[in-house]
XYZ file of N, CA and C in Angstrom:
720
model
N 25.672 -215.356 186.120
C 25.259 -216.566 186.768
C 25.215 -217.755 185.852
N 25.529 -217.555 184.602
C 25.535 -218.698 183.700
C 24.182 -218.923 183.070
N 24.159 -219.958 182.199
C 22.951 -220.238 181.399
C 21.794 -220.639 182.298
N 22.091 -221.210 183.445
C 21.007 -221.667 184.309
C 20.400 -220.561 185.158
N 21.064 -219.364 185.151
C 20.516 -218.208 185.966
C 19.443 -217.548 185.218
N 18.264 -217.450 185.792
C 17.112 -216.856 185.051
C 16.761 -215.468 185.508
N 17.310 -214.972 186.585
C 16.986 -213.643 187.112
C 18.223 -212.790 187.298
N 18.063 -211.508 187.117
C 19.176 -210.586 187.438
C 19.431 -210.564 188.936
N 20.625 -210.143 189.273
C 20.955 -209.878 190.674
C 20.575 -208.418 190.917
N 19.909 -208.099 191.945
C 19.554 -206.697 192.246
C 19.263 -206.471 193.703
N 19.421 -205.282 194.095
C 19.019 -204.823 195.455
C 18.824 -203.290 195.445
N 18.328 -202.804 196.466
C 17.978 -201.313 196.567
C 18.541 -200.721 197.849
N 18.765 -199.468 197.776
C 19.175 -198.722 199.001
C 18.669 -197.284 198.848
N 18.695 -196.525 199.915
C 18.183 -195.166 199.932
C 19.232 -194.245 200.565
N 19.472 -193.084 199.924
C 20.396 -192.098 200.518
C 19.634 -191.319 201.561
N 20.366 -190.779 202.502
C 19.782 -189.999 203.615
C 19.041 -188.803 203.107
N 17.906 -188.565 203.727
C 17.098 -187.416 203.387
C 17.516 -186.204 204.257
N 18.070 -185.172 203.654
C 18.494 -183.996 204.440
C 17.315 -183.316 205.118
N 17.423 -183.198 206.412
C 16.401 -182.454 207.178
C 17.078 -181.268 207.852
N 16.279 -180.302 208.226
C 16.867 -179.127 208.929
C 17.284 -179.519 210.325
N 18.547 -179.331 210.614
C 19.081 -179.657 211.953
C 19.281 -178.412 212.855
N 19.503 -177.270 212.192
C 19.771 -176.048 212.975
C 19.562 -174.819 212.075
N 19.222 -173.727 212.765
C 19.163 -172.417 212.059
C 19.532 -171.351 213.079
N 20.365 -170.449 212.648
C 20.873 -169.404 213.524
C 20.820 -168.066 212.712
N 20.011 -167.096 213.168
C 19.252 -166.964 214.388
C 18.153 -168.004 214.520
N 17.760 -168.286 215.722
C 16.790 -169.284 216.029
C 15.415 -168.873 215.546
N 14.549 -169.867 215.206
C 13.214 -169.634 214.826
C 12.433 -168.916 215.925
N 11.761 -167.847 215.548
C 10.896 -167.014 216.436
C 11.701 -166.152 217.406
N 12.979 -165.997 217.186
C 13.780 -165.055 217.973
C 13.336 -163.643 217.592
N 12.994 -162.818 218.591
C 12.474 -161.459 218.304
C 13.431 -160.338 218.677
N 14.676 -160.668 218.948
C 15.575 -159.591 219.448
C 16.989 -159.768 218.845
N 17.072 -160.101 217.570
C 18.365 -160.297 216.903
C 18.992 -158.951 216.625
N 20.176 -158.803 217.114
C 20.882 -157.485 216.883
C 21.582 -157.456 215.488
N 21.250 -156.471 214.700
C 21.936 -156.323 213.393
C 23.408 -155.956 213.561
N 23.749 -155.446 214.734
C 25.146 -155.106 214.977
C 26.046 -156.301 214.976
N 25.531 -157.471 215.299
C 26.364 -158.672 215.371
C 25.932 -159.767 214.384
N 24.860 -159.534 213.627
C 24.341 -160.532 212.703
C 25.059 -160.437 211.382
N 25.863 -161.444 211.082
C 26.603 -161.495 209.817
C 25.760 -162.166 208.759
N 25.208 -163.328 209.089
C 24.407 -164.057 208.133
C 23.547 -165.115 208.854
N 22.566 -165.602 208.178
C 21.759 -166.739 208.655
C 22.560 -167.974 208.298
N 22.678 -168.913 209.279
C 23.362 -170.175 209.079
C 22.328 -171.309 209.198
N 22.198 -172.107 208.112
C 21.247 -173.201 208.053
C 22.015 -174.544 208.019
N 21.689 -175.407 208.958
C 22.359 -176.718 209.000
C 21.405 -177.831 208.658
N 21.909 -178.839 207.980
C 21.126 -180.012 207.592
C 21.678 -181.312 208.262
N 20.783 -182.304 208.383
C 21.181 -183.558 208.994
C 22.024 -184.455 208.085
N 22.035 -184.117 206.778
C 22.783 -184.886 205.798
C 23.164 -183.964 204.660
N 24.138 -184.320 203.848
C 24.542 -183.464 202.731
C 23.363 -183.285 201.729
N 23.276 -182.098 201.163
C 22.281 -181.874 200.081
C 23.015 -181.918 198.717
N 22.245 -182.156 197.706
C 22.858 -182.161 196.332
C 23.416 -180.819 196.011
N 24.651 -180.780 195.558
C 25.305 -179.480 195.233
C 24.517 -178.669 194.225
N 23.840 -179.310 193.318
C 23.082 -178.596 192.297
C 21.874 -177.935 192.869
N 21.490 -178.306 194.088
C 20.317 -177.660 194.729
C 20.701 -176.505 195.656
N 22.008 -176.352 195.842
C 22.501 -175.268 196.711
C 22.574 -174.003 195.918
N 21.416 -173.475 195.527
C 21.330 -172.233 194.704
C 20.354 -171.299 195.319
N 20.476 -170.008 194.889
C 19.635 -168.935 195.507
C 18.156 -169.210 195.269
N 17.805 -169.822 194.154
C 16.394 -170.076 193.887
C 15.777 -170.972 194.944
N 16.563 -171.799 195.595
C 16.038 -172.738 196.606
C 16.203 -172.220 198.022
N 16.883 -171.095 198.219
C 17.090 -170.493 199.531
C 16.626 -169.073 199.433
N 15.400 -168.823 199.915
C 14.767 -167.515 199.744
C 14.706 -166.815 201.108
N 15.002 -165.477 201.060
C 14.950 -164.691 202.249
C 13.944 -163.569 202.058
N 12.961 -163.455 202.954
C 11.934 -162.399 202.870
C 12.129 -161.406 204.003
N 11.945 -160.148 203.715
C 11.968 -159.078 204.741
C 10.588 -158.416 204.769
N 9.915 -158.590 205.911
C 8.575 -158.020 206.048
C 7.677 -158.475 204.904
N 7.858 -159.763 204.513
C 7.025 -160.370 203.527
C 7.446 -160.191 202.096
N 8.535 -159.408 201.859
C 8.983 -159.151 200.505
C 10.371 -159.824 200.277
N 10.534 -160.473 199.114
C 11.785 -161.138 198.828
C 12.909 -160.115 198.701
N 14.089 -160.449 199.230
C 15.243 -159.575 199.091
C 16.341 -160.308 198.346
N 17.185 -159.577 197.635
C 18.304 -160.141 196.900
C 19.376 -160.619 197.893
N 19.928 -161.788 197.618
C 21.020 -162.351 198.451
C 22.334 -161.885 197.934
N 23.364 -162.100 198.722
C 24.722 -161.888 198.247
C 25.056 -162.721 197.045
N 25.999 -162.356 196.260
C 26.289 -162.985 195.003
C 26.608 -164.452 195.077
N 27.240 -164.915 196.206
C 27.669 -166.326 196.302
C 26.739 -167.154 197.234
N 25.611 -166.592 197.631
C 24.707 -167.333 198.514
C 23.878 -168.356 197.764
N 23.543 -169.438 198.459
C 23.995 -169.831 199.781
C 25.446 -170.295 199.823
N 26.244 -169.757 200.699
C 27.630 -170.070 200.773
C 27.828 -171.383 201.583
N 28.657 -172.279 201.131
C 28.921 -173.512 201.774
C 29.866 -173.282 202.933
N 29.404 -173.533 204.160
C 30.193 -173.318 205.392
C 30.843 -174.640 205.861
N 30.603 -175.733 205.165
C 31.091 -177.032 205.576
C 30.189 -177.649 206.599
N 30.386 -178.955 206.842
C 29.612 -179.700 207.847
C 28.104 -179.556 207.618
N 27.700 -179.566 206.335
C 26.278 -179.494 205.937
C 25.610 -178.179 206.328
N 26.415 -177.110 206.430
C 25.860 -175.809 206.816
C 26.012 -174.846 205.647
N 25.041 -173.918 205.548
C 25.040 -172.922 204.462
C 24.684 -171.546 205.047
N 25.265 -170.499 204.500
C 25.009 -169.165 204.987
C 24.400 -168.325 203.940
N 23.531 -167.389 204.350
C 22.920 -166.414 203.433
C 22.614 -165.147 204.156
N 22.629 -164.037 203.382
C 22.339 -162.728 203.975
C 21.869 -161.768 202.868
N 21.170 -160.700 203.172
C 20.787 -159.740 202.177
C 21.957 -159.022 201.521
N 21.925 -158.795 200.238
C 22.977 -158.111 199.581
C 23.198 -156.701 200.132
N 22.122 -156.079 200.550
C 22.194 -154.683 201.021
C 22.234 -154.601 202.562
N 22.465 -155.746 203.250
C 22.560 -155.706 204.691
C 21.237 -155.876 205.380
N 21.272 -156.078 206.687
C 20.112 -156.282 207.494
C 19.453 -154.973 207.923
N 18.138 -154.985 207.975
C 17.395 -153.803 208.465
C 17.028 -154.052 209.945
N 17.067 -152.979 210.710
C 16.650 -153.104 212.125
C 15.125 -153.200 212.187
N 14.635 -153.720 213.286
C 13.196 -153.747 213.528
C 12.386 -154.380 212.427
N 12.880 -155.491 211.850
C 12.214 -156.113 210.739
C 11.974 -157.599 210.942
N 10.974 -158.147 210.260
C 10.692 -159.556 210.281
C 11.314 -160.282 209.085
N 12.152 -161.249 209.353
C 12.822 -161.999 208.249
C 12.295 -163.464 208.257
N 12.067 -163.960 207.053
C 11.634 -165.351 206.897
C 12.585 -166.070 205.930
N 13.048 -167.203 206.365
C 13.925 -168.069 205.561
C 13.076 -169.214 205.006
N 13.059 -169.351 203.675
C 12.310 -170.422 203.040
C 13.248 -171.298 202.223
N 13.224 -172.567 202.456
C 14.058 -173.518 201.737
C 13.149 -174.464 200.956
N 13.386 -174.538 199.623
C 12.544 -175.322 198.735
C 12.573 -176.818 199.027
N 11.473 -177.514 198.824
C 11.393 -178.959 199.054
C 12.434 -179.785 198.292
N 12.854 -179.310 197.114
C 13.783 -180.106 196.286
C 15.130 -180.307 196.985
N 15.430 -179.437 197.963
C 16.690 -179.574 198.705
C 16.715 -180.897 199.472
N 15.554 -181.412 199.845
C 15.489 -182.659 200.604
C 15.461 -183.885 199.733
N 15.474 -183.687 198.382
C 15.459 -184.831 197.481
C 14.056 -185.341 197.194
N 13.931 -186.274 196.254
C 12.591 -186.819 195.901
C 11.917 -187.576 197.006
N 12.631 -188.047 197.967
C 11.977 -188.771 199.079
C 11.693 -187.892 200.246
N 11.984 -186.568 200.121
C 11.760 -185.671 201.209
C 10.253 -185.423 201.417
N 9.941 -184.621 202.376
C 8.522 -184.431 202.738
C 7.740 -183.571 201.741
N 8.377 -182.949 200.805
C 7.687 -182.161 199.801
C 7.134 -180.840 200.329
N 7.555 -180.468 201.505
C 7.064 -179.199 202.067
C 8.221 -178.181 202.186
N 7.872 -176.928 201.901
C 8.874 -175.860 202.069
C 9.242 -175.725 203.537
N 10.528 -175.626 203.821
C 10.994 -175.355 205.186
C 10.940 -173.859 205.400
N 10.255 -173.419 206.419
C 10.109 -171.965 206.671
C 10.397 -171.660 208.142
N 11.290 -170.718 208.392
C 11.621 -170.274 209.735
C 11.657 -168.741 209.742
N 11.327 -168.161 210.882
C 11.185 -166.675 210.984
C 11.891 -166.135 212.240
N 12.448 -164.938 212.082
C 12.988 -164.214 213.206
C 12.843 -162.712 212.999
N 13.050 -161.955 214.061
C 12.953 -160.481 213.993
C 14.218 -159.849 214.446
N 14.641 -158.823 213.729
C 15.803 -158.011 214.202
C 15.290 -157.066 215.291
N 16.172 -156.694 216.197
C 15.789 -155.879 217.375
C 15.274 -154.515 217.001
N 14.259 -154.098 217.762
C 13.765 -152.719 217.659
C 14.498 -151.923 218.754
N 15.319 -150.940 218.358
C 16.085 -150.235 219.368
C 15.207 -149.382 220.334
N 15.578 -149.366 221.574
C 14.941 -148.519 222.546
C 15.898 -147.501 223.083
N 15.360 -146.366 223.561
C 16.220 -145.302 224.126
C 16.759 -145.796 225.485
N 18.061 -145.584 225.693
C 18.700 -145.891 226.978
C 18.878 -144.630 227.822
N 19.253 -143.539 227.195
C 19.521 -142.291 227.896
C 19.335 -141.099 226.946
N 18.976 -139.992 227.569
C 18.807 -138.753 226.767
C 19.598 -137.589 227.394
N 20.120 -136.770 226.544
C 20.796 -135.515 226.986
C 20.223 -134.369 226.207
N 19.661 -133.312 226.937
C 19.417 -133.244 228.384
C 18.472 -134.381 228.838
N 18.558 -134.662 230.128
C 17.754 -135.718 230.684
C 16.302 -135.402 230.601
N 15.513 -136.400 230.300
C 14.056 -136.240 230.132
C 13.428 -135.728 231.468
N 12.592 -134.712 231.356
C 11.866 -134.173 232.495
C 12.624 -133.124 233.312
N 13.872 -132.894 233.042
C 14.620 -131.918 233.812
C 14.156 -130.504 233.479
N 14.106 -129.647 234.499
C 13.530 -128.323 234.310
C 14.519 -127.189 234.559
N 15.803 -127.503 234.677
C 16.806 -126.443 234.928
C 18.008 -126.561 234.013
N 17.791 -126.921 232.793
C 18.873 -127.139 231.801
C 19.523 -125.774 231.473
N 20.810 -125.726 231.543
C 21.548 -124.486 231.151
C 21.387 -124.230 229.664
N 21.308 -122.994 229.290
C 21.162 -122.646 227.848
C 22.393 -123.004 227.077
N 23.521 -123.160 227.744
C 24.780 -123.511 227.062
C 24.863 -125.008 226.745
N 23.989 -125.795 227.403
C 23.993 -127.259 227.215
C 23.173 -127.581 225.939
N 23.755 -127.167 224.847
C 22.953 -127.202 223.586
C 23.052 -128.526 222.798
N 24.011 -129.398 223.144
C 24.069 -130.656 222.427
C 22.950 -131.559 222.871
N 22.197 -132.043 221.942
C 21.099 -132.952 222.240
C 21.492 -134.348 221.709
N 21.348 -135.331 222.600
C 21.844 -136.652 222.290
C 20.911 -137.712 222.853
N 20.778 -138.830 222.142
C 20.044 -139.966 222.633
C 20.824 -141.215 222.369
N 20.990 -142.036 223.391
C 21.699 -143.324 223.281
C 20.666 -144.476 223.204
N 20.946 -145.371 222.286
C 20.046 -146.516 222.108
C 20.678 -147.799 222.619
N 19.878 -148.821 222.842
C 20.347 -150.105 223.293
C 20.731 -151.018 222.167
N 20.436 -150.592 220.935
C 20.786 -151.433 219.771
C 20.887 -150.487 218.579
N 21.338 -151.069 217.454
C 21.545 -150.265 216.247
C 20.210 -149.679 215.769
N 20.280 -148.478 215.202
C 19.131 -147.880 214.524
C 19.346 -147.832 213.079
N 18.313 -147.490 212.294
C 18.456 -147.426 210.860
C 19.228 -146.170 210.462
N 20.504 -146.339 210.137
C 21.362 -145.192 209.868
C 20.833 -144.325 208.699
N 20.163 -144.967 207.755
C 19.629 -144.233 206.631
C 18.450 -143.316 207.024
N 17.840 -143.561 208.167
C 16.697 -142.743 208.625
C 17.131 -141.575 209.470
N 18.391 -141.507 209.841
C 18.910 -140.414 210.682
C 19.136 -139.236 209.768
N 18.138 -138.348 209.725
C 18.107 -137.192 208.812
C 17.276 -136.053 209.397
N 17.438 -134.891 208.827
C 16.623 -133.781 209.245
C 15.109 -134.031 209.022
N 14.808 -134.845 208.087
C 13.386 -135.128 207.787
C 12.745 -135.932 208.913
N 13.560 -136.655 209.688
C 12.995 -137.575 210.748
C 13.310 -137.125 212.151
N 13.936 -135.983 212.339
C 14.291 -135.512 213.687
C 13.899 -134.060 213.814
N 13.234 -133.744 214.892
C 12.876 -132.336 215.098
C 12.984 -131.912 216.570
N 13.253 -130.614 216.723
C 13.322 -129.983 218.065
C 12.267 -128.875 218.069
N 11.425 -128.911 219.092
C 10.372 -127.930 219.256
C 10.621 -127.048 220.481
N 10.466 -125.791 220.350
C 10.590 -124.867 221.507
C 9.224 -124.216 221.704
N 8.581 -124.516 222.829
C 7.184 -123.987 223.057
C 6.306 -124.387 221.897
N 6.536 -125.594 221.339
C 5.660 -126.132 220.319
C 6.016 -125.705 218.901
N 7.013 -124.816 218.762
C 7.461 -124.324 217.413
C 8.733 -124.950 217.014
N 8.839 -125.340 215.733
C 10.070 -125.992 215.249
C 11.296 -125.087 215.363
N 12.398 -125.649 215.702
C 13.693 -124.949 215.822
C 14.655 -125.530 214.798
N 15.379 -124.698 214.070
C 16.376 -125.173 213.120
C 17.514 -125.885 213.864
N 17.896 -127.024 213.360
C 18.935 -127.831 214.011
C 20.020 -128.173 213.027
N 21.150 -128.614 213.547
C 22.283 -129.080 212.723
C 21.943 -130.441 212.135
N 22.699 -130.855 211.185
C 22.533 -132.189 210.589
C 22.788 -133.212 211.662
N 21.837 -134.089 211.960
C 22.052 -135.127 212.998
C 23.132 -136.085 212.610
N 23.877 -136.562 213.639
C 24.972 -137.499 213.431
C 24.615 -138.847 214.138
N 24.886 -139.958 213.493
C 24.727 -141.270 214.086
C 26.118 -141.896 214.293
N 26.360 -142.321 215.504
C 27.672 -142.968 215.820
C 27.349 -144.446 216.066
N 27.734 -145.284 215.086
C 27.433 -146.668 215.181
C 28.260 -147.392 216.247
N 29.314 -146.814 216.736
C 30.152 -147.425 217.724
C 29.500 -147.372 219.130
N 28.870 -146.277 219.428
C 28.173 -146.183 220.767
C 26.695 -146.080 220.593
N 26.168 -146.228 219.396
C 24.733 -146.277 219.117
C 24.008 -145.021 219.587
N 24.600 -143.851 219.262
C 24.001 -142.589 219.661
C 23.663 -141.725 218.463
N 22.662 -140.899 218.641
C 22.269 -139.881 217.660
C 22.395 -138.482 218.339
N 23.058 -137.548 217.731
C 23.238 -136.229 218.335
C 23.030 -135.114 217.323
N 22.683 -133.966 217.846
C 22.507 -132.749 217.043
C 22.439 -131.557 217.976
N 22.285 -130.384 217.426
C 22.231 -129.179 218.229
C 21.385 -128.119 217.559
N 20.882 -127.133 218.321
C 20.160 -126.055 217.642
C 21.109 -125.331 216.721
N 20.607 -124.885 215.586
C 21.446 -124.170 214.608
C 22.071 -122.942 215.238
N 21.379 -122.327 216.194
C 21.851 -121.119 216.813
C 23.017 -121.360 217.763
N 23.266 -122.669 218.107
C 24.346 -123.017 219.005
C 24.029 -122.870 220.435
N 22.836 -122.443 220.812
C 22.452 -122.202 222.211
C 20.978 -122.389 222.324
N 20.566 -122.777 223.541
C 19.114 -122.908 223.836
C 18.596 -121.592 224.381
N 17.272 -121.488 224.403
C 16.639 -120.267 224.910
C 16.313 -120.474 226.402
N 16.462 -119.407 227.162
C 16.216 -119.471 228.595
C 14.722 -119.607 228.863
N 14.401 -120.339 229.960
C 13.029 -120.477 230.426
C 12.082 -120.998 229.351
N 12.494 -122.013 228.642
C 11.737 -122.528 227.501
C 11.535 -124.033 227.601
N 10.330 -124.439 227.235
C 10.022 -125.893 227.213
C 10.431 -126.454 225.819
N 11.181 -127.514 225.861
C 11.623 -128.144 224.584
C 11.108 -129.539 224.502
N 10.820 -129.964 223.284
C 10.381 -131.293 222.990
C 11.213 -131.849 221.854
N 11.795 -133.045 222.042
C 12.621 -133.706 221.028
C 11.808 -134.895 220.453
N 11.776 -134.956 219.106
C 11.074 -136.099 218.479
C 11.952 -136.689 217.390
N 12.112 -138.068 217.476
C 12.815 -138.809 216.444
C 11.796 -139.771 215.851
N 11.687 -139.794 214.564
C 10.685 -140.647 213.908
C 10.863 -142.122 214.234
N 9.714 -142.821 214.236
C 9.714 -144.281 214.479
C 10.552 -145.010 213.393
N 10.772 -144.306 212.250
C 11.517 -144.897 211.129
C 12.944 -145.319 211.600
N 13.477 -144.663 212.602
C 14.805 -145.012 213.074
C 14.805 -146.419 213.686
N 13.641 -146.897 214.131
C 13.558 -148.200 214.787
C 13.132 -149.314 213.837
N 12.928 -149.029 212.594
C 12.564 -150.039 211.598
C 11.036 -150.261 211.513
N 10.642 -151.191 210.673
C 9.246 -151.396 210.317
C 8.409 -151.789 211.549
N 9.023 -152.453 212.536
C 8.256 -152.915 213.722
C 8.074 -151.907 214.783
N 8.742 -150.733 214.641
C 8.563 -149.628 215.626
C 7.304 -148.883 215.271
N 6.401 -148.754 216.239
C 5.102 -148.138 215.969
C 5.007 -146.701 216.508
N 5.876 -146.271 217.421
C 5.782 -144.951 217.995
C 7.078 -144.185 217.857
N 6.979 -142.870 217.697
C 8.148 -142.037 217.646
C 8.924 -142.081 218.980
N 10.182 -141.772 218.900
C 11.023 -141.595 220.111
C 10.906 -140.133 220.548
N 10.603 -139.885 221.782
C 10.483 -138.444 222.156
C 10.727 -138.265 223.639
N 11.110 -137.021 224.002
C 11.221 -136.650 225.421
C 11.192 -135.118 225.458
N 11.017 -134.616 226.703
C 10.908 -133.164 226.883
C 11.801 -132.720 228.024
N 12.211 -131.466 227.977
C 13.005 -130.838 229.029
C 12.750 -129.323 228.994
N 13.148 -128.673 230.044
C 12.945 -127.239 230.162
C 14.264 -126.532 230.568
N 14.571 -125.457 229.925
C 15.738 -124.687 230.354
C 15.448 -123.860 231.577
N 16.490 -123.514 232.318
C 16.313 -122.794 233.577
C 15.716 -121.420 233.320
N 14.861 -121.050 234.282
C 14.262 -119.700 234.244
C 15.117 -118.727 235.006
N 15.717 -117.759 234.360
C 16.614 -116.817 235.046
C 15.861 -116.003 236.068
N 16.361 -115.981 237.289
C 15.863 -115.108 238.360
C 16.904 -114.123 238.823
N 16.487 -113.002 239.324
C 17.474 -112.008 239.774
C 18.157 -112.481 241.052
N 19.464 -112.579 240.992
C 20.235 -113.035 242.114
C 20.923 -111.907 242.895
N 21.192 -110.819 242.187
C 21.806 -109.665 242.879
C 21.661 -108.408 242.054
N 21.794 -107.251 242.725
C 21.814 -106.011 242.044
C 22.674 -105.050 242.858
N 23.494 -104.267 242.123
C 24.399 -103.350 242.792
C 24.386 -102.031 242.010
N 24.097 -100.942 242.602
C 23.732 -100.725 244.009
C 22.468 -101.510 244.393
N 22.327 -101.716 245.691
C 21.250 -102.511 246.214
C 19.942 -101.762 246.016
N 18.868 -102.551 245.899
C 17.515 -101.983 245.769
C 17.217 -101.152 246.972
N 16.678 -99.942 246.699
C 16.233 -98.989 247.788
C 17.413 -98.336 248.496
N 18.661 -98.556 247.966
C 19.790 -97.849 248.600
C 19.663 -96.360 248.326
N 19.708 -95.478 249.323
C 19.444 -94.051 249.156
C 20.751 -93.273 249.333
N 21.895 -93.948 249.552
C 23.103 -93.183 249.826
C 24.207 -93.521 248.863
N 23.888 -93.823 247.636
C 24.897 -94.201 246.644
C 25.687 -92.955 246.213
């Protein structure tokens, strides 16, 4: 401005403060299926500083405990969105909390941690084989199967968590199998056949349903009681 200018020229401006615009799964959702959940997607109203897009600022808790994220999380999905997921995958029947550090919003942000929570689905039984309560099951119908409405904890499907009782006594069974395509668990008596006229009880540990499942899965059935249908020669026949 020359010798006669006594003051600097100056002005100020402010960059946009990134705020949370979206999160998927939604906050407080209690029925998120692990079968279709790839990652949590977090959206902001404005770009965040690239140096703040680090795992230290994006924390994921499972049932209150911090879990390790995938190696490249939070991954930049474009359009101010970021994705994150547990390195070891999602657990069924669990509570997850997403926490985003205040520094992500910049020095003019609210200074508060952004926290959102959701729950993965607790699977329920859809159908049982043999059918629950049936009292005329054939002894040859030895495959025992339960179908669920959502994924179960595959790691919990084991002999330690599944039992078959005959008249209250444990029965040896085959190694249980979990089919993730149709969400079923199946096994059979080690003998390959059921006992006639016997009450059976099937129990699967609540562990299959995750931390939020409070009761075991169970049902009962009874095999048919054999009755005499015929005899030859006939009873009381005196002329054989």
